């Protein structure tokens, strides 16, 4: 298992790429976006105007059993492997207005991902936090299994086989 610490906090809008497999190319990016730019007529006052999102890049897919673009906010010790719904849509909502997004105000949770190489899929996780107002996105740590098609458990940093 290959793991690392990100230790990043974002409180402004913009796109932040991350290269998790250290190949010189970003595997996914995160952003906080101001929804007012997509809604020129305005957003109701009781709605949050920000959204926290993740964008898979290259061959990366996100674990989204909802199939609606709201990735699963996983607890620790959950197995991530092929028996989930995987999607590579352009972006996924971690948190947005009202109660949309499984990470919004949920505390520290895990986002499941996988990426493909010539040998199969490598499964991994990122530990992250999205505030209740979607104005803060924290990335803590990540890990992915270096053995193709082998599952990984959220929070797992090593195996005996490493």
Short mmCIF file of N, CA and C in Angstrom, two decimals:
data_model
loop_
_atom_site.label_atom_id
_atom_site.label_comp_id
_atom_site.label_asym_id
_atom_site.label_seq_id
_atom_site.Cartn_x
_atom_site.Cartn_y
_atom_site.Cartn_z
N UNK A 1 0.85 -1.18 0.00
CA UNK A 1 0.00 0.00 0.00
C UNK A 1 0.89 1.23 0.00
N UNK A 2 0.57 2.16 -0.85
CA UNK A 2 1.29 3.42 -0.90
C UNK A 2 0.41 4.47 -0.25
N UNK A 3 0.97 5.24 0.67
CA UNK A 3 0.18 6.20 1.44
C UNK A 3 0.94 7.50 1.60
N UNK A 4 0.20 8.53 1.94
CA UNK A 4 0.84 9.81 2.17
C UNK A 4 -0.08 10.76 2.89
N UNK A 5 0.46 11.90 3.27
CA UNK A 5 -0.31 12.93 3.94
C UNK A 5 -0.42 14.12 3.02
N UNK A 6 -1.61 14.67 2.94
CA UNK A 6 -1.84 15.83 2.10
C UNK A 6 -1.81 17.08 2.95
N UNK A 7 -2.51 17.08 4.07
CA UNK A 7 -2.53 18.20 5.00
C UNK A 7 -2.78 19.53 4.29
N UNK A 8 -3.90 19.61 3.57
CA UNK A 8 -4.26 20.84 2.87
C UNK A 8 -5.64 21.28 3.29
N UNK A 9 -5.82 22.59 3.41
CA UNK A 9 -7.13 23.14 3.71
C UNK A 9 -7.42 24.23 2.68
N UNK A 10 -8.60 24.13 2.07
CA UNK A 10 -9.00 25.10 1.07
C UNK A 10 -10.20 25.87 1.58
N UNK A 11 -10.12 27.17 1.51
CA UNK A 11 -11.22 28.01 1.96
C UNK A 11 -11.57 29.05 0.90
N UNK A 12 -11.02 28.91 -0.28
CA UNK A 12 -11.33 29.81 -1.38
C UNK A 12 -11.72 28.98 -2.60
N UNK A 13 -12.34 29.63 -3.55
CA UNK A 13 -12.70 28.92 -4.76
C UNK A 13 -11.47 28.73 -5.63
N UNK A 14 -11.51 27.74 -6.46
CA UNK A 14 -10.40 27.42 -7.35
C UNK A 14 -10.22 25.92 -7.45
N UNK A 15 -9.44 25.49 -8.41
CA UNK A 15 -9.23 24.08 -8.67
C UNK A 15 -7.86 23.66 -8.15
N UNK A 16 -7.80 22.56 -7.37
CA UNK A 16 -6.54 22.10 -6.78
C UNK A 16 -6.28 20.65 -7.18
N UNK A 17 -5.33 20.43 -8.08
CA UNK A 17 -5.02 19.06 -8.53
C UNK A 17 -4.12 18.32 -7.54
N UNK A 18 -4.27 16.99 -7.54
CA UNK A 18 -3.44 16.13 -6.68
C UNK A 18 -2.97 14.91 -7.48
N UNK A 19 -1.68 14.67 -7.43
CA UNK A 19 -1.05 13.53 -8.08
C UNK A 19 -0.79 12.47 -7.00
N UNK A 20 -1.69 11.52 -6.87
CA UNK A 20 -1.61 10.54 -5.78
C UNK A 20 -0.65 9.39 -6.06
N UNK A 21 -0.43 9.06 -7.34
CA UNK A 21 0.47 7.95 -7.65
C UNK A 21 1.86 8.42 -8.07
N UNK A 22 2.11 9.71 -7.93
CA UNK A 22 3.44 10.29 -8.14
C UNK A 22 4.00 10.02 -9.53
N UNK A 23 3.11 10.08 -10.55
CA UNK A 23 3.58 9.88 -11.92
C UNK A 23 3.71 11.18 -12.70
N UNK A 24 3.56 12.31 -12.01
CA UNK A 24 3.70 13.61 -12.66
C UNK A 24 2.42 14.14 -13.28
N UNK A 25 1.32 13.38 -13.15
CA UNK A 25 0.03 13.81 -13.69
C UNK A 25 -1.02 13.75 -12.58
N UNK A 26 -1.84 14.78 -12.50
CA UNK A 26 -2.88 14.81 -11.47
C UNK A 26 -3.89 13.69 -11.70
N UNK A 27 -4.27 13.03 -10.61
CA UNK A 27 -5.26 11.95 -10.66
C UNK A 27 -6.67 12.45 -10.37
N UNK A 28 -6.75 13.51 -9.59
CA UNK A 28 -8.04 14.13 -9.30
C UNK A 28 -7.78 15.54 -8.82
N UNK A 29 -8.81 16.35 -8.91
CA UNK A 29 -8.69 17.71 -8.37
C UNK A 29 -9.93 17.99 -7.54
N UNK A 30 -9.79 18.95 -6.66
CA UNK A 30 -10.86 19.36 -5.77
C UNK A 30 -11.11 20.84 -5.98
N UNK A 31 -12.32 21.27 -5.71
CA UNK A 31 -12.59 22.70 -5.74
C UNK A 31 -13.76 23.06 -4.85
N UNK A 32 -13.81 24.34 -4.51
CA UNK A 32 -14.98 24.95 -3.91
C UNK A 32 -15.45 25.95 -4.96
N UNK A 33 -16.68 25.82 -5.39
CA UNK A 33 -17.19 26.66 -6.46
C UNK A 33 -18.33 27.53 -5.94
N UNK A 34 -18.37 28.77 -6.41
CA UNK A 34 -19.45 29.70 -6.08
C UNK A 34 -20.61 29.43 -7.04
N UNK A 35 -21.73 28.96 -6.51
CA UNK A 35 -22.87 28.59 -7.34
C UNK A 35 -23.58 29.79 -7.96
N UNK A 36 -23.31 30.98 -7.46
CA UNK A 36 -23.93 32.17 -8.04
C UNK A 36 -23.55 32.36 -9.51
N UNK A 37 -22.35 31.92 -9.88
CA UNK A 37 -21.93 32.10 -11.28
C UNK A 37 -22.73 31.22 -12.24
N UNK A 38 -23.35 30.15 -11.74
CA UNK A 38 -24.19 29.28 -12.57
C UNK A 38 -25.66 29.66 -12.49
N UNK A 39 -26.02 30.56 -11.59
CA UNK A 39 -27.41 30.94 -11.35
C UNK A 39 -27.54 32.46 -11.41
N UNK A 40 -27.57 33.03 -12.62
CA UNK A 40 -27.60 34.49 -12.74
C UNK A 40 -28.85 35.12 -12.13
N UNK A 41 -29.91 34.36 -11.93
CA UNK A 41 -31.13 34.89 -11.32
C UNK A 41 -31.04 34.89 -9.79
N UNK A 42 -29.93 34.36 -9.28
CA UNK A 42 -29.73 34.33 -7.84
C UNK A 42 -30.15 33.01 -7.22
N UNK A 43 -29.69 32.78 -6.02
CA UNK A 43 -29.99 31.58 -5.25
C UNK A 43 -30.81 32.02 -4.05
N UNK A 44 -31.84 31.26 -3.66
CA UNK A 44 -32.62 31.65 -2.48
C UNK A 44 -31.72 31.89 -1.27
N UNK A 45 -32.08 32.85 -0.45
CA UNK A 45 -31.24 33.25 0.69
C UNK A 45 -30.96 32.12 1.67
N UNK A 46 -31.87 31.16 1.79
CA UNK A 46 -31.66 30.07 2.75
C UNK A 46 -30.79 28.95 2.18
N UNK A 47 -30.29 29.10 0.96
CA UNK A 47 -29.40 28.12 0.35
C UNK A 47 -27.95 28.55 0.54
N UNK A 48 -27.06 27.57 0.72
CA UNK A 48 -25.64 27.86 0.69
C UNK A 48 -25.27 28.20 -0.75
N UNK A 49 -24.36 29.11 -0.94
CA UNK A 49 -23.98 29.50 -2.30
C UNK A 49 -22.70 28.84 -2.77
N UNK A 50 -22.13 27.97 -1.96
CA UNK A 50 -20.90 27.28 -2.32
C UNK A 50 -21.13 25.78 -2.45
N UNK A 51 -20.29 25.14 -3.24
CA UNK A 51 -20.32 23.68 -3.36
C UNK A 51 -18.88 23.18 -3.35
N UNK A 52 -18.64 22.09 -2.65
CA UNK A 52 -17.34 21.41 -2.65
C UNK A 52 -17.45 20.22 -3.59
N UNK A 53 -16.45 20.07 -4.47
CA UNK A 53 -16.52 19.02 -5.48
C UNK A 53 -15.18 18.31 -5.64
N UNK A 54 -15.24 17.13 -6.27
CA UNK A 54 -14.05 16.39 -6.67
C UNK A 54 -14.21 16.06 -8.16
N UNK A 55 -13.09 16.12 -8.88
CA UNK A 55 -13.06 15.86 -10.32
C UNK A 55 -12.06 14.76 -10.61
N UNK A 56 -12.51 13.58 -11.05
CA UNK A 56 -11.54 12.54 -11.41
C UNK A 56 -10.85 12.90 -12.73
N UNK A 57 -9.56 12.61 -12.81
CA UNK A 57 -8.77 12.90 -14.02
C UNK A 57 -8.08 11.63 -14.48
N UNK A 58 -7.57 11.64 -15.68
CA UNK A 58 -6.86 10.50 -16.25
C UNK A 58 -7.78 9.27 -16.25
N UNK A 59 -7.37 8.20 -15.58
CA UNK A 59 -8.16 6.96 -15.53
C UNK A 59 -8.82 6.77 -14.17
N UNK A 60 -8.94 7.85 -13.38
CA UNK A 60 -9.49 7.75 -12.03
C UNK A 60 -11.01 7.73 -12.07
N UNK A 61 -11.58 6.89 -11.19
CA UNK A 61 -13.03 6.82 -11.00
C UNK A 61 -13.31 7.00 -9.50
N UNK A 62 -14.53 7.46 -9.20
CA UNK A 62 -14.94 7.74 -7.82
C UNK A 62 -16.01 6.74 -7.41
N UNK A 63 -15.95 6.29 -6.16
CA UNK A 63 -16.95 5.38 -5.62
C UNK A 63 -18.23 6.17 -5.35
N UNK A 64 -19.29 5.83 -6.09
CA UNK A 64 -20.56 6.56 -6.02
C UNK A 64 -21.71 5.58 -6.13
N UNK A 65 -22.06 4.93 -5.02
CA UNK A 65 -23.16 3.98 -5.04
C UNK A 65 -24.51 4.66 -5.23
N UNK A 66 -24.56 6.00 -5.07
CA UNK A 66 -25.82 6.71 -5.33
C UNK A 66 -26.09 6.78 -6.82
N UNK A 67 -25.06 6.73 -7.64
CA UNK A 67 -25.08 6.89 -9.09
C UNK A 67 -25.56 8.27 -9.52
N UNK A 68 -25.73 9.22 -8.60
CA UNK A 68 -26.22 10.57 -8.93
C UNK A 68 -25.13 11.62 -8.83
N UNK A 69 -23.90 11.23 -8.60
CA UNK A 69 -22.82 12.20 -8.48
C UNK A 69 -22.60 12.69 -7.07
N UNK A 70 -23.14 11.96 -6.07
CA UNK A 70 -22.90 12.26 -4.66
C UNK A 70 -22.11 11.09 -4.07
N UNK A 71 -20.78 11.14 -4.09
CA UNK A 71 -19.98 10.00 -3.65
C UNK A 71 -20.28 9.58 -2.21
N UNK A 72 -20.03 8.33 -1.94
CA UNK A 72 -20.22 7.78 -0.60
C UNK A 72 -19.22 8.40 0.37
N UNK A 73 -19.71 8.85 1.52
CA UNK A 73 -18.87 9.33 2.62
C UNK A 73 -18.65 8.14 3.54
N UNK A 74 -17.52 7.50 3.41
CA UNK A 74 -17.27 6.24 4.10
C UNK A 74 -16.69 6.44 5.49
N UNK A 75 -17.03 5.53 6.37
CA UNK A 75 -16.45 5.47 7.70
C UNK A 75 -15.11 4.73 7.60
N UNK A 76 -14.37 4.69 8.70
CA UNK A 76 -13.13 3.93 8.75
C UNK A 76 -13.47 2.43 8.76
N UNK A 77 -12.56 1.62 8.22
CA UNK A 77 -12.66 0.15 8.18
C UNK A 77 -13.72 -0.37 7.20
N UNK A 78 -13.95 0.35 6.11
CA UNK A 78 -14.86 -0.09 5.05
C UNK A 78 -14.01 -0.56 3.88
N UNK A 79 -14.30 -1.74 3.37
CA UNK A 79 -13.53 -2.27 2.24
C UNK A 79 -13.94 -1.58 0.94
N UNK A 80 -12.93 -1.19 0.18
CA UNK A 80 -13.13 -0.58 -1.14
C UNK A 80 -12.57 -1.55 -2.16
N UNK A 81 -13.41 -1.97 -3.10
CA UNK A 81 -12.99 -2.92 -4.12
C UNK A 81 -13.94 -2.88 -5.29
N UNK A 82 -13.96 -3.92 -6.10
CA UNK A 82 -14.74 -3.91 -7.33
C UNK A 82 -16.26 -3.97 -7.12
N UNK A 83 -16.72 -4.37 -5.94
CA UNK A 83 -18.15 -4.57 -5.71
C UNK A 83 -18.87 -3.28 -5.32
N UNK A 84 -18.56 -2.20 -6.02
CA UNK A 84 -19.21 -0.91 -5.82
C UNK A 84 -19.52 -0.33 -7.18
N UNK A 85 -20.28 0.77 -7.20
CA UNK A 85 -20.53 1.46 -8.45
C UNK A 85 -19.45 2.52 -8.62
N UNK A 86 -18.73 2.46 -9.73
CA UNK A 86 -17.63 3.37 -10.03
C UNK A 86 -18.02 4.26 -11.20
N UNK A 87 -17.64 5.52 -11.13
CA UNK A 87 -18.03 6.46 -12.17
C UNK A 87 -16.88 7.44 -12.41
N UNK A 88 -16.74 7.88 -13.65
CA UNK A 88 -15.70 8.85 -14.01
C UNK A 88 -16.31 10.14 -14.55
N UNK A 89 -17.54 10.46 -14.14
CA UNK A 89 -18.18 11.69 -14.61
C UNK A 89 -17.25 12.89 -14.37
N UNK A 90 -17.56 14.01 -14.97
CA UNK A 90 -16.69 15.18 -14.91
C UNK A 90 -16.48 15.70 -13.49
N UNK A 91 -17.52 15.71 -12.67
CA UNK A 91 -17.35 16.15 -11.28
C UNK A 91 -18.39 15.49 -10.40
N UNK A 92 -18.06 15.43 -9.12
CA UNK A 92 -18.91 14.86 -8.10
C UNK A 92 -19.08 15.89 -6.99
N UNK A 93 -20.27 15.97 -6.43
CA UNK A 93 -20.57 16.94 -5.38
C UNK A 93 -20.32 16.30 -4.02
N UNK A 94 -19.42 16.91 -3.26
CA UNK A 94 -19.17 16.46 -1.89
C UNK A 94 -20.15 17.13 -0.93
N UNK A 95 -20.48 18.39 -1.22
CA UNK A 95 -21.43 19.14 -0.41
C UNK A 95 -21.92 20.35 -1.18
N UNK A 96 -23.20 20.67 -1.05
CA UNK A 96 -23.77 21.85 -1.69
C UNK A 96 -24.99 22.30 -0.91
N UNK A 97 -25.86 23.12 -1.51
CA UNK A 97 -26.97 23.71 -0.77
C UNK A 97 -27.93 22.68 -0.18
N UNK A 98 -28.67 23.14 0.81
CA UNK A 98 -29.58 22.30 1.59
C UNK A 98 -28.81 21.11 2.16
N UNK A 99 -29.24 19.89 1.87
CA UNK A 99 -28.57 18.72 2.42
C UNK A 99 -27.89 17.88 1.35
N UNK A 100 -27.67 18.44 0.18
CA UNK A 100 -27.08 17.68 -0.93
C UNK A 100 -25.59 17.46 -0.69
N UNK A 101 -25.15 16.26 -0.94
CA UNK A 101 -23.75 15.88 -0.76
C UNK A 101 -23.55 15.14 0.54
N UNK A 102 -22.96 13.98 0.47
CA UNK A 102 -22.81 13.12 1.64
C UNK A 102 -21.70 13.54 2.60
N UNK A 103 -20.82 14.44 2.19
CA UNK A 103 -19.71 14.87 3.03
C UNK A 103 -20.02 16.14 3.80
N UNK A 104 -20.99 16.89 3.35
CA UNK A 104 -21.33 18.20 3.92
C UNK A 104 -21.63 18.10 5.41
N UNK A 105 -20.78 18.69 6.24
CA UNK A 105 -21.00 18.72 7.68
C UNK A 105 -20.98 17.36 8.35
N UNK A 106 -20.44 16.33 7.70
CA UNK A 106 -20.47 14.97 8.23
C UNK A 106 -19.23 14.62 9.05
N UNK A 107 -18.30 15.55 9.22
CA UNK A 107 -17.07 15.24 9.93
C UNK A 107 -16.04 14.63 9.00
N UNK A 108 -15.01 14.02 9.56
CA UNK A 108 -13.96 13.40 8.76
C UNK A 108 -14.48 12.09 8.17
N UNK A 109 -14.42 11.98 6.85
CA UNK A 109 -14.91 10.79 6.14
C UNK A 109 -13.91 10.40 5.07
N UNK A 110 -14.15 9.27 4.44
CA UNK A 110 -13.27 8.74 3.40
C UNK A 110 -13.98 8.72 2.05
N UNK A 111 -13.26 9.16 1.04
CA UNK A 111 -13.71 9.12 -0.35
C UNK A 111 -13.00 7.97 -1.03
N UNK A 112 -13.74 7.05 -1.63
CA UNK A 112 -13.15 5.93 -2.34
C UNK A 112 -12.84 6.30 -3.77
N UNK A 113 -11.71 5.82 -4.28
CA UNK A 113 -11.36 6.03 -5.68
C UNK A 113 -10.63 4.81 -6.20
N UNK A 114 -10.54 4.74 -7.51
CA UNK A 114 -9.71 3.73 -8.15
C UNK A 114 -9.16 4.34 -9.44
N UNK A 115 -8.00 3.85 -9.85
CA UNK A 115 -7.46 4.25 -11.14
C UNK A 115 -6.93 3.01 -11.84
N UNK A 116 -6.93 3.06 -13.14
CA UNK A 116 -6.52 1.92 -13.95
C UNK A 116 -5.10 2.12 -14.46
N UNK A 117 -4.40 1.01 -14.58
CA UNK A 117 -3.14 0.99 -15.32
C UNK A 117 -3.19 -0.26 -16.19
N UNK A 118 -2.12 -0.62 -16.82
CA UNK A 118 -2.12 -1.78 -17.71
C UNK A 118 -2.37 -3.11 -17.03
N UNK A 119 -2.32 -3.13 -15.69
CA UNK A 119 -2.48 -4.38 -14.95
C UNK A 119 -3.85 -4.54 -14.32
N UNK A 120 -4.67 -3.50 -14.28
CA UNK A 120 -5.99 -3.56 -13.64
C UNK A 120 -6.28 -2.27 -12.90
N UNK A 121 -7.10 -2.37 -11.85
CA UNK A 121 -7.48 -1.20 -11.06
C UNK A 121 -6.75 -1.20 -9.71
N UNK A 122 -6.37 -0.01 -9.29
CA UNK A 122 -5.77 0.19 -7.97
C UNK A 122 -6.80 0.96 -7.13
N UNK A 123 -7.20 0.38 -6.00
CA UNK A 123 -8.23 0.96 -5.14
C UNK A 123 -7.58 1.79 -4.04
N UNK A 124 -8.23 2.91 -3.70
CA UNK A 124 -7.68 3.78 -2.69
C UNK A 124 -8.72 4.63 -2.00
N UNK A 125 -8.26 5.45 -1.08
CA UNK A 125 -9.14 6.34 -0.32
C UNK A 125 -8.41 7.65 -0.02
N UNK A 126 -9.20 8.69 0.20
CA UNK A 126 -8.70 9.98 0.70
C UNK A 126 -9.55 10.34 1.90
N UNK A 127 -8.90 10.67 3.00
CA UNK A 127 -9.61 11.13 4.19
C UNK A 127 -9.80 12.64 4.06
N UNK A 128 -11.05 13.09 4.17
CA UNK A 128 -11.32 14.51 3.99
C UNK A 128 -12.46 15.00 4.85
N UNK A 129 -12.64 16.31 4.86
CA UNK A 129 -13.67 16.99 5.65
C UNK A 129 -14.25 18.11 4.80
N UNK A 130 -15.58 18.24 4.83
CA UNK A 130 -16.27 19.36 4.19
C UNK A 130 -17.14 20.02 5.25
N UNK A 131 -16.99 21.33 5.42
CA UNK A 131 -17.77 22.05 6.44
C UNK A 131 -19.25 22.07 6.08
N UNK A 132 -20.08 22.38 7.05
CA UNK A 132 -21.54 22.43 6.86
C UNK A 132 -21.94 23.51 5.87
N UNK A 133 -21.12 24.53 5.68
CA UNK A 133 -21.42 25.61 4.73
C UNK A 133 -20.67 25.43 3.42
N UNK A 134 -19.93 24.35 3.26
CA UNK A 134 -19.15 24.06 2.06
C UNK A 134 -18.07 25.09 1.78
N UNK A 135 -17.69 25.86 2.79
CA UNK A 135 -16.68 26.88 2.58
C UNK A 135 -15.29 26.44 3.01
N UNK A 136 -15.17 25.23 3.54
CA UNK A 136 -13.88 24.69 3.93
C UNK A 136 -13.81 23.23 3.49
N UNK A 137 -12.74 22.89 2.83
CA UNK A 137 -12.49 21.52 2.38
C UNK A 137 -11.09 21.16 2.86
N UNK A 138 -10.99 20.14 3.71
CA UNK A 138 -9.70 19.69 4.23
C UNK A 138 -9.39 18.30 3.69
N UNK A 139 -8.18 18.13 3.21
CA UNK A 139 -7.69 16.82 2.79
C UNK A 139 -6.59 16.43 3.76
N UNK A 140 -6.71 15.25 4.36
CA UNK A 140 -5.76 14.82 5.38
C UNK A 140 -4.73 13.83 4.87
N UNK A 141 -5.20 12.71 4.39
CA UNK A 141 -4.29 11.63 4.01
C UNK A 141 -4.94 10.78 2.94
N UNK A 142 -4.15 9.89 2.36
CA UNK A 142 -4.66 9.01 1.33
C UNK A 142 -3.83 7.73 1.31
N UNK A 143 -4.38 6.72 0.66
CA UNK A 143 -3.64 5.49 0.42
C UNK A 143 -4.28 4.78 -0.77
N UNK A 144 -3.48 4.03 -1.49
CA UNK A 144 -3.98 3.18 -2.56
C UNK A 144 -3.14 1.91 -2.61
N UNK A 145 -3.80 0.85 -3.03
CA UNK A 145 -3.13 -0.46 -3.03
C UNK A 145 -2.27 -0.57 -4.27
N UNK A 146 -1.00 -0.92 -4.08
CA UNK A 146 -0.09 -1.03 -5.22
C UNK A 146 -0.29 -2.32 -5.99
N UNK A 147 -1.02 -3.28 -5.42
CA UNK A 147 -1.34 -4.53 -6.13
C UNK A 147 -2.65 -4.33 -6.89
N UNK A 148 -2.59 -4.48 -8.20
CA UNK A 148 -3.78 -4.28 -9.03
C UNK A 148 -4.91 -5.22 -8.61
N UNK A 149 -6.10 -4.68 -8.58
CA UNK A 149 -7.35 -5.39 -8.29
C UNK A 149 -7.47 -5.90 -6.85
N UNK A 150 -6.55 -5.51 -5.97
CA UNK A 150 -6.64 -5.88 -4.56
C UNK A 150 -7.44 -4.80 -3.82
N UNK A 151 -8.41 -5.19 -3.00
CA UNK A 151 -9.18 -4.20 -2.24
C UNK A 151 -8.33 -3.55 -1.16
N UNK A 152 -8.81 -2.43 -0.67
CA UNK A 152 -8.17 -1.70 0.41
C UNK A 152 -9.25 -1.34 1.43
N UNK A 153 -8.88 -1.15 2.66
CA UNK A 153 -9.81 -0.78 3.71
C UNK A 153 -9.55 0.69 4.09
N UNK A 154 -10.62 1.47 4.24
CA UNK A 154 -10.44 2.87 4.59
C UNK A 154 -9.67 3.00 5.89
N UNK A 155 -8.68 3.86 5.90
CA UNK A 155 -7.80 4.04 7.04
C UNK A 155 -6.59 3.14 7.02
N UNK A 156 -6.60 2.12 6.16
CA UNK A 156 -5.49 1.16 6.09
C UNK A 156 -4.27 1.84 5.47
N UNK A 157 -3.13 1.74 6.15
CA UNK A 157 -1.91 2.35 5.65
C UNK A 157 -0.86 1.35 5.21
N UNK A 158 -1.00 0.08 5.61
CA UNK A 158 -0.03 -0.92 5.18
C UNK A 158 -0.65 -2.31 5.28
N UNK A 159 0.02 -3.27 4.68
CA UNK A 159 -0.37 -4.67 4.80
C UNK A 159 0.87 -5.48 5.09
N UNK A 160 0.70 -6.69 5.53
CA UNK A 160 1.83 -7.57 5.80
C UNK A 160 2.63 -7.82 4.53
N UNK A 161 1.95 -7.83 3.37
CA UNK A 161 2.61 -8.11 2.10
C UNK A 161 3.44 -6.94 1.60
N UNK A 162 3.31 -5.75 2.19
CA UNK A 162 4.07 -4.59 1.69
C UNK A 162 5.55 -4.76 1.78
#
